[in-house]
Amino acid sequence: MTEVLRETNFTSLGKKKTGKVRDIYEQPERLILITTDRHSSFDRIIAHVPHKGQVLNQVSGFWFEATKDILPNHVISIPDPNVTVAKKCKMVPVEAVMRGYLTGVTDTAIWTRYQNGQRTFGDLTLPDGMKKNQKLPQPIFDPTTKEEEHDRTLTLEQMIAEGFITKELFSKVKEVAMKLFVRGQEMAAERGLILVDTKYEFGLDQNDQLVLIDEIHTPDSSRWWKLDSYDARFAAGQEPEYFDKEFLRLWFKEHSDPYKDAKLPEAPDGLVQELSRRYIEMYEQITGQKFI
C-alpha cells in the first residue's frame, strides 16, 4: 500500500486553514501551502491518491518558473515536493477563466451556453453552426467572481458595479491571463498536448502590484487533451483523447449517492492506483521531466 498524505498538523507553522486539497498555514508575511493527496469531488473528499499532491505542487512550480517573465508570482521557495512557501497577497476576487475550445458539460461551460443560444463571449462573437470541441478563433477571457457560496459569470460592467474590481485592474488581469494562456498553449503543443482551458487566480502584493497566486496549469485547474489524435477524432465526431480523471467520480455515482449519503463506500484500491498513475503520466508529459 503506497503512503498518502491525508492531512497535516504543524502547530508551530501558524494558524491553519484547511482547503479541499491544501493545508494553508498563515504567517505575518507569508503562507506555507502544503498540497495533500486528498481528492475532492461532489463537494467532499472521496479518496486519497498517492503522489497527487506532489504532482500538483511540482507542476505549478514548473509553470510559475516558466511564466515569471510575463508576471511575477507568489512563490518564495519550494522546500519540499508537497510544499510551497508563498508571499502573502490580497486576493483579487475575480477568477480569470481562459477558454481555447468550445467544450464542457456543466451549466457554466461555454459549449452548454452556446447550445442555449449565447453567441457573444467576452470580445468574441461566435458564428452559428460550430461543433462541440471545435477550436475557437481566438482564446476567450471568460471571468467569474470568487465568492464563498459559488462563483458567478458576470460582465465587466456588473463586476465593477458590484465592487469586485476596478476597470484598470480588470484590463491588466485580462491582458496577463491572455499572455499566460498563449504561453501555456505553445509549450503544451511542443509536448504533444493541447491546453484546452484553465483558470488563473491573482493577488496584489504589499506594493499593490499584480501577482499570480494559487496554482497554474495543473491537471486539476486545467483541461488537457492529446494533440496528435485531436484532428482525426474531431473530424469523426469523436471526443478528444484526454487524461480521464472522471472514472473515479463515475464509480461513486454508480455505488452511492455522493451528494446525499453521510458515509461513502471506500474507493477501490485498483482505481485509486490507476488515478495515481495518470497524475504521474500527466506530470511527465506536461513538464518533460521524470517523476521522482
PDB file of C-alpha atoms in Angstrom, residues 19-291:
ATOM      1  CA  GLY A  19      -8.859  23.812   1.863  1.00  0.00           C
ATOM      2  CA  LYS A  20     -10.199  20.980  -0.283  1.00  0.00           C
ATOM      3  CA  VAL A  21      -6.714  19.792  -1.214  1.00  0.00           C
ATOM      4  CA  ARG A  22      -4.331  22.149   0.571  1.00  0.00           C
ATOM      5  CA  ASP A  23      -3.488  22.836   4.189  1.00  0.00           C
ATOM      6  CA  ILE A  24      -2.541  26.505   4.442  1.00  0.00           C
ATOM      7  CA  TYR A  25      -0.542  27.921   7.359  1.00  0.00           C
ATOM      8  CA  GLU A  26      -0.657  31.664   7.795  1.00  0.00           C
ATOM      9  CA  GLN A  27       2.319  33.696   8.969  1.00  0.00           C
ATOM     10  CA  PRO A  28       2.637  37.520   9.127  1.00  0.00           C
ATOM     11  CA  GLU A  29       4.444  37.888   5.766  1.00  0.00           C
ATOM     12  CA  ARG A  30       3.949  34.543   4.081  1.00  0.00           C
ATOM     13  CA  LEU A  31       1.880  31.389   3.666  1.00  0.00           C
ATOM     14  CA  ILE A  32       3.023  27.779   3.896  1.00  0.00           C
ATOM     15  CA  LEU A  33       0.957  25.827   1.341  1.00  0.00           C
ATOM     16  CA  ILE A  34       1.014  22.045   1.745  1.00  0.00           C
ATOM     17  CA  THR A  35      -0.656  20.127  -1.075  1.00  0.00           C
ATOM     18  CA  THR A  36      -2.072  16.852   0.254  1.00  0.00           C
ATOM     19  CA  ASP A  37      -3.237  13.758  -1.621  1.00  0.00           C
ATOM     20  CA  ARG A  38      -6.907  14.493  -0.900  1.00  0.00           C
ATOM     21  CA  HIS A  39      -9.123  14.039  -3.955  1.00  0.00           C
ATOM     22  CA  SER A  40     -12.226  16.188  -3.875  1.00  0.00           C
ATOM     23  CA  SER A  41     -15.443  15.730  -5.817  1.00  0.00           C
ATOM     24  CA  PHE A  42     -19.165  16.296  -5.125  1.00  0.00           C
ATOM     25  CA  ASP A  43     -18.016  18.994  -2.624  1.00  0.00           C
ATOM     26  CA  ARG A  44     -16.347  16.376  -0.408  1.00  0.00           C
ATOM     27  CA  ILE A  45     -13.210  14.234  -0.163  1.00  0.00           C
ATOM     28  CA  ILE A  46     -13.785  10.936  -1.979  1.00  0.00           C
ATOM     29  CA  ALA A  47     -10.287   9.408  -1.915  1.00  0.00           C
ATOM     30  CA  HIS A  48      -6.602   9.916  -1.170  1.00  0.00           C
ATOM     31  CA  VAL A  49      -4.478   9.478  -4.276  1.00  0.00           C
ATOM     32  CA  PRO A  50      -0.772   8.637  -3.842  1.00  0.00           C
ATOM     33  CA  HIS A  51       1.601  11.335  -5.198  1.00  0.00           C
ATOM     34  CA  LYS A  52      -1.261  13.596  -6.315  1.00  0.00           C
ATOM     35  CA  GLY A  53      -0.221  16.442  -4.005  1.00  0.00           C
ATOM     36  CA  GLN A  54       3.365  16.255  -5.197  1.00  0.00           C
ATOM     37  CA  VAL A  55       2.254  16.300  -8.849  1.00  0.00           C
ATOM     38  CA  LEU A  56       0.045  19.373  -8.353  1.00  0.00           C
ATOM     39  CA  ASN A  57       2.681  21.257  -6.357  1.00  0.00           C
ATOM     40  CA  GLN A  58       5.528  20.473  -8.759  1.00  0.00           C
ATOM     41  CA  VAL A  59       3.511  21.122 -11.947  1.00  0.00           C
ATOM     42  CA  SER A  60       2.625  24.548 -10.541  1.00  0.00           C
ATOM     43  CA  GLY A  61       6.270  25.128  -9.633  1.00  0.00           C
ATOM     44  CA  PHE A  62       7.290  24.256 -13.199  1.00  0.00           C
ATOM     45  CA  TRP A  63       4.795  26.734 -14.724  1.00  0.00           C
ATOM     46  CA  PHE A  64       5.426  29.514 -12.204  1.00  0.00           C
ATOM     47  CA  GLU A  65       9.085  29.362 -13.267  1.00  0.00           C
ATOM     48  CA  ALA A  66       8.191  29.223 -16.990  1.00  0.00           C
ATOM     49  CA  THR A  67       5.909  32.287 -16.842  1.00  0.00           C
ATOM     50  CA  LYS A  68       7.594  34.633 -14.353  1.00  0.00           C
ATOM     51  CA  ASP A  69       8.764  36.872 -17.224  1.00  0.00           C
ATOM     52  CA  ILE A  70       5.063  37.544 -18.007  1.00  0.00           C
ATOM     53  CA  LEU A  71       4.020  38.185 -14.396  1.00  0.00           C
ATOM     54  CA  PRO A  72       5.714  37.752 -11.005  1.00  0.00           C
ATOM     55  CA  ASN A  73       4.189  35.010  -8.831  1.00  0.00           C
ATOM     56  CA  HIS A  74       3.789  34.316  -5.138  1.00  0.00           C
ATOM     57  CA  VAL A  75       6.481  31.613  -4.836  1.00  0.00           C
ATOM     58  CA  ILE A  76       9.259  32.293  -2.323  1.00  0.00           C
ATOM     59  CA  SER A  77      10.556  28.710  -2.315  1.00  0.00           C
ATOM     60  CA  ILE A  78       9.548  25.065  -2.831  1.00  0.00           C
ATOM     61  CA  PRO A  79      11.435  23.369   0.036  1.00  0.00           C
ATOM     62  CA  ASP A  80       9.675  20.011  -0.334  1.00  0.00           C
ATOM     63  CA  PRO A  81       7.833  18.214  -3.184  1.00  0.00           C
ATOM     64  CA  ASN A  82       4.476  18.927  -1.483  1.00  0.00           C
ATOM     65  CA  VAL A  83       5.254  22.382  -0.046  1.00  0.00           C
ATOM     66  CA  THR A  84       5.307  25.921  -1.434  1.00  0.00           C
ATOM     67  CA  VAL A  85       6.295  28.887   0.701  1.00  0.00           C
ATOM     68  CA  ALA A  86       4.440  31.847  -0.783  1.00  0.00           C
ATOM     69  CA  LYS A  87       4.171  35.593  -0.427  1.00  0.00           C
ATOM     70  CA  LYS A  88       1.038  36.736   1.349  1.00  0.00           C
ATOM     71  CA  CYS A  89      -1.122  38.695  -1.091  1.00  0.00           C
ATOM     72  CA  LYS A  90      -4.507  40.348  -1.077  1.00  0.00           C
ATOM     73  CA  MET A  91      -6.717  38.209  -3.304  1.00  0.00           C
ATOM     74  CA  VAL A  92      -8.262  39.735  -6.423  1.00  0.00           C
ATOM     75  CA  PRO A  93     -11.874  38.417  -6.178  1.00  0.00           C
ATOM     76  CA  VAL A  94     -12.083  37.574  -9.885  1.00  0.00           C
ATOM     77  CA  GLU A  95     -11.090  34.213 -11.349  1.00  0.00           C
ATOM     78  CA  ALA A  96      -9.601  34.544 -14.816  1.00  0.00           C
ATOM     79  CA  VAL A  97     -11.074  31.649 -16.804  1.00  0.00           C
ATOM     80  CA  MET A  98      -9.439  31.168 -20.232  1.00  0.00           C
ATOM     81  CA  ARG A  99     -11.025  29.022 -22.924  1.00  0.00           C
ATOM     82  CA  GLY A 100      -9.465  27.827 -26.167  1.00  0.00           C
ATOM     83  CA  TYR A 101     -12.102  25.350 -27.362  1.00  0.00           C
ATOM     84  CA  LEU A 102     -15.889  25.106 -27.479  1.00  0.00           C
ATOM     85  CA  THR A 103     -16.365  22.360 -24.896  1.00  0.00           C
ATOM     86  CA  GLY A 104     -17.622  21.327 -21.455  1.00  0.00           C
ATOM     87  CA  VAL A 105     -20.819  19.889 -19.982  1.00  0.00           C
ATOM     88  CA  THR A 106     -21.591  21.946 -16.851  1.00  0.00           C
ATOM     89  CA  ASP A 107     -24.042  24.863 -16.744  1.00  0.00           C
ATOM     90  CA  THR A 108     -21.227  27.432 -16.918  1.00  0.00           C
ATOM     91  CA  ALA A 109     -19.369  25.584 -19.714  1.00  0.00           C
ATOM     92  CA  ILE A 110     -19.054  27.547 -22.939  1.00  0.00           C
ATOM     93  CA  TRP A 111     -20.486  24.673 -25.055  1.00  0.00           C
ATOM     94  CA  THR A 112     -23.601  24.496 -22.814  1.00  0.00           C
ATOM     95  CA  ARG A 113     -24.113  28.249 -23.110  1.00  0.00           C
ATOM     96  CA  TYR A 114     -23.507  28.120 -26.882  1.00  0.00           C
ATOM     97  CA  GLN A 115     -26.138  25.378 -27.244  1.00  0.00           C
ATOM     98  CA  ASN A 116     -28.540  27.552 -25.251  1.00  0.00           C
ATOM     99  CA  GLY A 117     -28.177  30.309 -27.826  1.00  0.00           C
ATOM    100  CA  GLN A 118     -25.437  32.514 -26.377  1.00  0.00           C
ATOM    101  CA  ARG A 119     -23.057  33.719 -29.099  1.00  0.00           C
ATOM    102  CA  THR A 120     -21.033  36.516 -27.519  1.00  0.00           C
ATOM    103  CA  PHE A 121     -18.342  35.591 -25.011  1.00  0.00           C
ATOM    104  CA  GLY A 122     -16.127  38.454 -23.892  1.00  0.00           C
ATOM    105  CA  ASP A 123     -14.893  40.283 -27.004  1.00  0.00           C
ATOM    106  CA  LEU A 124     -15.704  37.401 -29.312  1.00  0.00           C
ATOM    107  CA  THR A 125     -18.957  36.701 -31.145  1.00  0.00           C
ATOM    108  CA  LEU A 126     -19.119  33.158 -32.476  1.00  0.00           C
ATOM    109  CA  PRO A 127     -20.919  32.121 -35.667  1.00  0.00           C
ATOM    110  CA  ASP A 128     -23.803  29.638 -35.687  1.00  0.00           C
ATOM    111  CA  GLY A 129     -23.081  26.030 -36.613  1.00  0.00           C
ATOM    112  CA  MET A 130     -19.933  25.447 -34.569  1.00  0.00           C
ATOM    113  CA  LYS A 131     -19.383  21.932 -33.222  1.00  0.00           C
ATOM    114  CA  LYS A 132     -18.541  20.631 -29.768  1.00  0.00           C
ATOM    115  CA  ASN A 133     -14.749  20.585 -29.072  1.00  0.00           C
ATOM    116  CA  GLN A 134     -14.040  22.926 -32.005  1.00  0.00           C
ATOM    117  CA  LYS A 135     -11.078  25.265 -31.623  1.00  0.00           C
ATOM    118  CA  LEU A 136     -12.159  28.880 -31.029  1.00  0.00           C
ATOM    119  CA  PRO A 137     -10.958  31.555 -33.497  1.00  0.00           C
ATOM    120  CA  GLN A 138      -9.021  33.041 -30.561  1.00  0.00           C
ATOM    121  CA  PRO A 139      -8.858  32.325 -26.819  1.00  0.00           C
ATOM    122  CA  ILE A 140     -11.740  33.738 -24.783  1.00  0.00           C
ATOM    123  CA  PHE A 141     -11.325  35.501 -21.439  1.00  0.00           C
ATOM    124  CA  ASP A 142     -14.434  34.364 -19.544  1.00  0.00           C
ATOM    125  CA  PRO A 143     -14.011  35.517 -15.920  1.00  0.00           C
ATOM    126  CA  THR A 144     -16.096  34.549 -12.901  1.00  0.00           C
ATOM    127  CA  THR A 145     -16.328  36.041  -9.423  1.00  0.00           C
ATOM    128  CA  LYS A 146     -14.538  34.371  -6.493  1.00  0.00           C
ATOM    129  CA  GLU A 147     -17.142  34.001  -3.755  1.00  0.00           C
ATOM    130  CA  GLU A 148     -17.814  31.810  -0.728  1.00  0.00           C
ATOM    131  CA  GLU A 149     -21.170  30.486  -1.977  1.00  0.00           C
ATOM    132  CA  HIS A 150     -20.467  29.858  -5.659  1.00  0.00           C
ATOM    133  CA  ASP A 151     -18.646  31.679  -8.459  1.00  0.00           C
ATOM    134  CA  ARG A 152     -20.745  33.656 -10.956  1.00  0.00           C
ATOM    135  CA  THR A 153     -20.074  34.619 -14.563  1.00  0.00           C
ATOM    136  CA  LEU A 154     -20.632  38.392 -14.687  1.00  0.00           C
ATOM    137  CA  THR A 155     -19.970  41.051 -17.320  1.00  0.00           C
ATOM    138  CA  LEU A 156     -17.225  43.616 -16.717  1.00  0.00           C
ATOM    139  CA  GLU A 157     -19.879  46.259 -16.016  1.00  0.00           C
ATOM    140  CA  GLN A 158     -21.563  44.042 -13.392  1.00  0.00           C
ATOM    141  CA  MET A 159     -18.233  43.225 -11.735  1.00  0.00           C
ATOM    142  CA  ILE A 160     -17.319  46.908 -11.490  1.00  0.00           C
ATOM    143  CA  ALA A 161     -20.815  47.852 -10.284  1.00  0.00           C
ATOM    144  CA  GLU A 162     -20.708  45.193  -7.558  1.00  0.00           C
ATOM    145  CA  GLY A 163     -17.247  46.361  -6.479  1.00  0.00           C
ATOM    146  CA  PHE A 164     -15.299  43.219  -7.352  1.00  0.00           C
ATOM    147  CA  ILE A 165     -12.654  45.002  -9.405  1.00  0.00           C
ATOM    148  CA  THR A 166     -11.713  48.340 -10.959  1.00  0.00           C
ATOM    149  CA  LYS A 167     -11.689  48.848 -14.704  1.00  0.00           C
ATOM    150  CA  GLU A 168      -7.876  49.348 -14.749  1.00  0.00           C
ATOM    151  CA  LEU A 169      -7.172  46.185 -12.762  1.00  0.00           C
ATOM    152  CA  PHE A 170      -9.644  44.202 -14.873  1.00  0.00           C
ATOM    153  CA  SER A 171      -7.896  45.132 -18.112  1.00  0.00           C
ATOM    154  CA  LYS A 172      -4.496  44.240 -16.571  1.00  0.00           C
ATOM    155  CA  VAL A 173      -5.819  40.843 -15.388  1.00  0.00           C
ATOM    156  CA  LYS A 174      -7.269  40.165 -18.828  1.00  0.00           C
ATOM    157  CA  GLU A 175      -4.055  41.104 -20.667  1.00  0.00           C
ATOM    158  CA  VAL A 176      -1.901  38.937 -18.406  1.00  0.00           C
ATOM    159  CA  ALA A 177      -4.306  35.968 -18.457  1.00  0.00           C
ATOM    160  CA  MET A 178      -4.224  36.017 -22.287  1.00  0.00           C
ATOM    161  CA  LYS A 179      -0.400  36.003 -22.318  1.00  0.00           C
ATOM    162  CA  LEU A 180      -0.167  33.202 -19.744  1.00  0.00           C
ATOM    163  CA  PHE A 181      -2.655  31.085 -21.677  1.00  0.00           C
ATOM    164  CA  VAL A 182      -0.903  31.589 -25.028  1.00  0.00           C
ATOM    165  CA  ARG A 183       2.441  30.663 -23.412  1.00  0.00           C
ATOM    166  CA  GLY A 184       0.807  27.577 -21.891  1.00  0.00           C
ATOM    167  CA  GLN A 185      -0.696  26.528 -25.226  1.00  0.00           C
ATOM    168  CA  GLU A 186       2.598  26.989 -27.090  1.00  0.00           C
ATOM    169  CA  MET A 187       4.590  24.965 -24.545  1.00  0.00           C
ATOM    170  CA  ALA A 188       1.855  22.308 -24.412  1.00  0.00           C
ATOM    171  CA  ALA A 189       1.942  21.849 -28.199  1.00  0.00           C
ATOM    172  CA  GLU A 190       5.710  21.208 -28.033  1.00  0.00           C
ATOM    173  CA  ARG A 191       4.917  18.351 -25.644  1.00  0.00           C
ATOM    174  CA  GLY A 192       2.142  16.814 -27.760  1.00  0.00           C
ATOM    175  CA  LEU A 193      -0.639  18.308 -25.639  1.00  0.00           C
ATOM    176  CA  ILE A 194      -3.462  20.821 -26.007  1.00  0.00           C
ATOM    177  CA  LEU A 195      -4.135  23.203 -23.113  1.00  0.00           C
ATOM    178  CA  VAL A 196      -7.899  23.428 -23.649  1.00  0.00           C
ATOM    179  CA  ASP A 197      -8.957  25.745 -20.846  1.00  0.00           C
ATOM    180  CA  THR A 198      -7.724  26.853 -17.443  1.00  0.00           C
ATOM    181  CA  LYS A 199      -8.212  29.348 -14.646  1.00  0.00           C
ATOM    182  CA  TYR A 200      -5.819  31.784 -13.007  1.00  0.00           C
ATOM    183  CA  GLU A 201      -6.003  33.491  -9.640  1.00  0.00           C
ATOM    184  CA  PHE A 202      -4.305  36.770  -8.850  1.00  0.00           C
ATOM    185  CA  GLY A 203      -3.317  38.758  -5.802  1.00  0.00           C
ATOM    186  CA  LEU A 204      -1.889  42.171  -5.013  1.00  0.00           C
ATOM    187  CA  ASP A 205       1.402  42.287  -3.094  1.00  0.00           C
ATOM    188  CA  GLN A 206       2.318  44.861  -0.431  1.00  0.00           C
ATOM    189  CA  ASN A 207       3.139  47.380  -3.216  1.00  0.00           C
ATOM    190  CA  ASP A 208      -0.238  46.756  -4.900  1.00  0.00           C
ATOM    191  CA  GLN A 209       1.498  45.002  -7.801  1.00  0.00           C
ATOM    192  CA  LEU A 210      -0.377  42.195  -9.565  1.00  0.00           C
ATOM    193  CA  VAL A 211       0.952  38.714  -8.732  1.00  0.00           C
ATOM    194  CA  LEU A 212      -0.018  35.230  -9.951  1.00  0.00           C
ATOM    195  CA  ILE A 213      -1.094  33.055  -6.993  1.00  0.00           C
ATOM    196  CA  ASP A 214      -2.652  29.668  -6.162  1.00  0.00           C
ATOM    197  CA  GLU A 215      -1.787  27.134  -8.909  1.00  0.00           C
ATOM    198  CA  ILE A 216      -1.117  27.233 -12.649  1.00  0.00           C
ATOM    199  CA  HIS A 217      -1.799  24.767 -15.492  1.00  0.00           C
ATOM    200  CA  THR A 218      -2.200  21.755 -13.175  1.00  0.00           C
ATOM    201  CA  PRO A 219      -4.242  18.660 -14.071  1.00  0.00           C
ATOM    202  CA  ASP A 220      -6.872  19.964 -11.603  1.00  0.00           C
ATOM    203  CA  SER A 221      -7.146  23.589 -12.760  1.00  0.00           C
ATOM    204  CA  SER A 222      -6.908  22.885 -16.488  1.00  0.00           C
ATOM    205  CA  ARG A 223      -8.298  20.616 -19.171  1.00  0.00           C
ATOM    206  CA  TRP A 224      -5.675  18.766 -21.243  1.00  0.00           C
ATOM    207  CA  TRP A 225      -6.162  16.850 -24.499  1.00  0.00           C
ATOM    208  CA  LYS A 226      -3.705  14.822 -26.581  1.00  0.00           C
ATOM    209  CA  LEU A 227      -2.653  16.746 -29.671  1.00  0.00           C
ATOM    210  CA  ASP A 228      -1.736  14.036 -32.198  1.00  0.00           C
ATOM    211  CA  SER A 229      -5.201  12.437 -32.322  1.00  0.00           C
ATOM    212  CA  TYR A 230      -7.298  15.621 -31.990  1.00  0.00           C
ATOM    213  CA  ASP A 231      -7.860  16.468 -35.684  1.00  0.00           C
ATOM    214  CA  ALA A 232      -8.864  12.943 -36.743  1.00  0.00           C
ATOM    215  CA  ARG A 233     -11.167  12.456 -33.767  1.00  0.00           C
ATOM    216  CA  PHE A 234     -12.795  15.871 -34.200  1.00  0.00           C
ATOM    217  CA  ALA A 235     -13.392  15.182 -37.907  1.00  0.00           C
ATOM    218  CA  ALA A 236     -15.004  11.842 -36.992  1.00  0.00           C
ATOM    219  CA  GLY A 237     -17.244  13.486 -34.381  1.00  0.00           C
ATOM    220  CA  GLN A 238     -15.492  11.679 -31.528  1.00  0.00           C
ATOM    221  CA  GLU A 239     -14.459  13.111 -28.163  1.00  0.00           C
ATOM    222  CA  PRO A 240     -10.786  14.115 -27.951  1.00  0.00           C
ATOM    223  CA  GLU A 241      -8.338  11.842 -26.149  1.00  0.00           C
ATOM    224  CA  TYR A 242      -7.967  13.266 -22.680  1.00  0.00           C
ATOM    225  CA  PHE A 243      -6.461  12.350 -19.343  1.00  0.00           C
ATOM    226  CA  ASP A 244      -9.566  10.903 -17.787  1.00  0.00           C
ATOM    227  CA  LYS A 245      -9.987  11.515 -14.069  1.00  0.00           C
ATOM    228  CA  GLU A 246     -13.772  11.035 -14.291  1.00  0.00           C
ATOM    229  CA  PHE A 247     -13.742   7.257 -13.854  1.00  0.00           C
ATOM    230  CA  LEU A 248     -13.461   7.550 -10.060  1.00  0.00           C
ATOM    231  CA  ARG A 249     -16.347  10.058  -9.908  1.00  0.00           C
ATOM    232  CA  LEU A 250     -18.467   7.702 -12.047  1.00  0.00           C
ATOM    233  CA  TRP A 251     -17.703   4.753  -9.752  1.00  0.00           C
ATOM    234  CA  PHE A 252     -19.041   6.725  -6.765  1.00  0.00           C
ATOM    235  CA  LYS A 253     -22.153   7.757  -8.700  1.00  0.00           C
ATOM    236  CA  GLU A 254     -22.834   4.094  -9.537  1.00  0.00           C
ATOM    237  CA  HIS A 255     -22.209   2.823  -5.995  1.00  0.00           C
ATOM    238  CA  SER A 256     -23.684   5.596  -3.822  1.00  0.00           C
ATOM    239  CA  ASP A 257     -25.484   8.921  -3.780  1.00  0.00           C
ATOM    240  CA  PRO A 258     -22.355  11.040  -3.307  1.00  0.00           C
ATOM    241  CA  TYR A 259     -24.264  14.273  -2.653  1.00  0.00           C
ATOM    242  CA  LYS A 260     -26.614  12.791  -0.017  1.00  0.00           C
ATOM    243  CA  ASP A 261     -25.038   9.728   1.667  1.00  0.00           C
ATOM    244  CA  ALA A 262     -23.493  10.586   5.040  1.00  0.00           C
ATOM    245  CA  LYS A 263     -20.811   7.919   4.586  1.00  0.00           C
ATOM    246  CA  LEU A 264     -19.377   6.918   1.223  1.00  0.00           C
ATOM    247  CA  PRO A 265     -18.008   3.488   0.308  1.00  0.00           C
ATOM    248  CA  GLU A 266     -14.228   3.105   0.218  1.00  0.00           C
ATOM    249  CA  ALA A 267     -12.792   3.813  -3.246  1.00  0.00           C
ATOM    250  CA  PRO A 268     -11.420   0.571  -4.811  1.00  0.00           C
ATOM    251  CA  ASP A 269      -7.636   0.408  -4.443  1.00  0.00           C
ATOM    252  CA  GLY A 270      -7.156  -0.511  -8.125  1.00  0.00           C
ATOM    253  CA  LEU A 271      -8.964   2.638  -9.286  1.00  0.00           C
ATOM    254  CA  VAL A 272      -7.047   4.854  -6.844  1.00  0.00           C
ATOM    255  CA  GLN A 273      -3.704   3.414  -8.009  1.00  0.00           C
ATOM    256  CA  GLU A 274      -4.717   3.938 -11.655  1.00  0.00           C
ATOM    257  CA  LEU A 275      -5.605   7.566 -10.926  1.00  0.00           C
ATOM    258  CA  SER A 276      -2.218   7.997  -9.242  1.00  0.00           C
ATOM    259  CA  ARG A 277      -0.511   6.558 -12.337  1.00  0.00           C
ATOM    260  CA  ARG A 278      -2.376   9.024 -14.562  1.00  0.00           C
ATOM    261  CA  TYR A 279      -1.358  12.017 -12.441  1.00  0.00           C
ATOM    262  CA  ILE A 280       2.273  10.919 -12.729  1.00  0.00           C
ATOM    263  CA  GLU A 281       1.916  10.407 -16.502  1.00  0.00           C
ATOM    264  CA  MET A 282       0.489  13.930 -16.804  1.00  0.00           C
ATOM    265  CA  TYR A 283       3.341  15.359 -14.737  1.00  0.00           C
ATOM    266  CA  GLU A 284       5.902  13.749 -17.027  1.00  0.00           C
ATOM    267  CA  GLN A 285       4.209  14.818 -20.255  1.00  0.00           C
ATOM    268  CA  ILE A 286       3.442  18.383 -19.127  1.00  0.00           C
ATOM    269  CA  THR A 287       6.906  19.101 -17.699  1.00  0.00           C
ATOM    270  CA  GLY A 288       9.018  16.801 -19.881  1.00  0.00           C
ATOM    271  CA  GLN A 289      10.703  15.648 -16.652  1.00  0.00           C
ATOM    272  CA  LYS A 290      10.889  12.225 -14.993  1.00  0.00           C
ATOM    273  CA  PHE A 291       8.747  11.956 -11.870  1.00  0.00           C
TER     274      PHE A 291
END
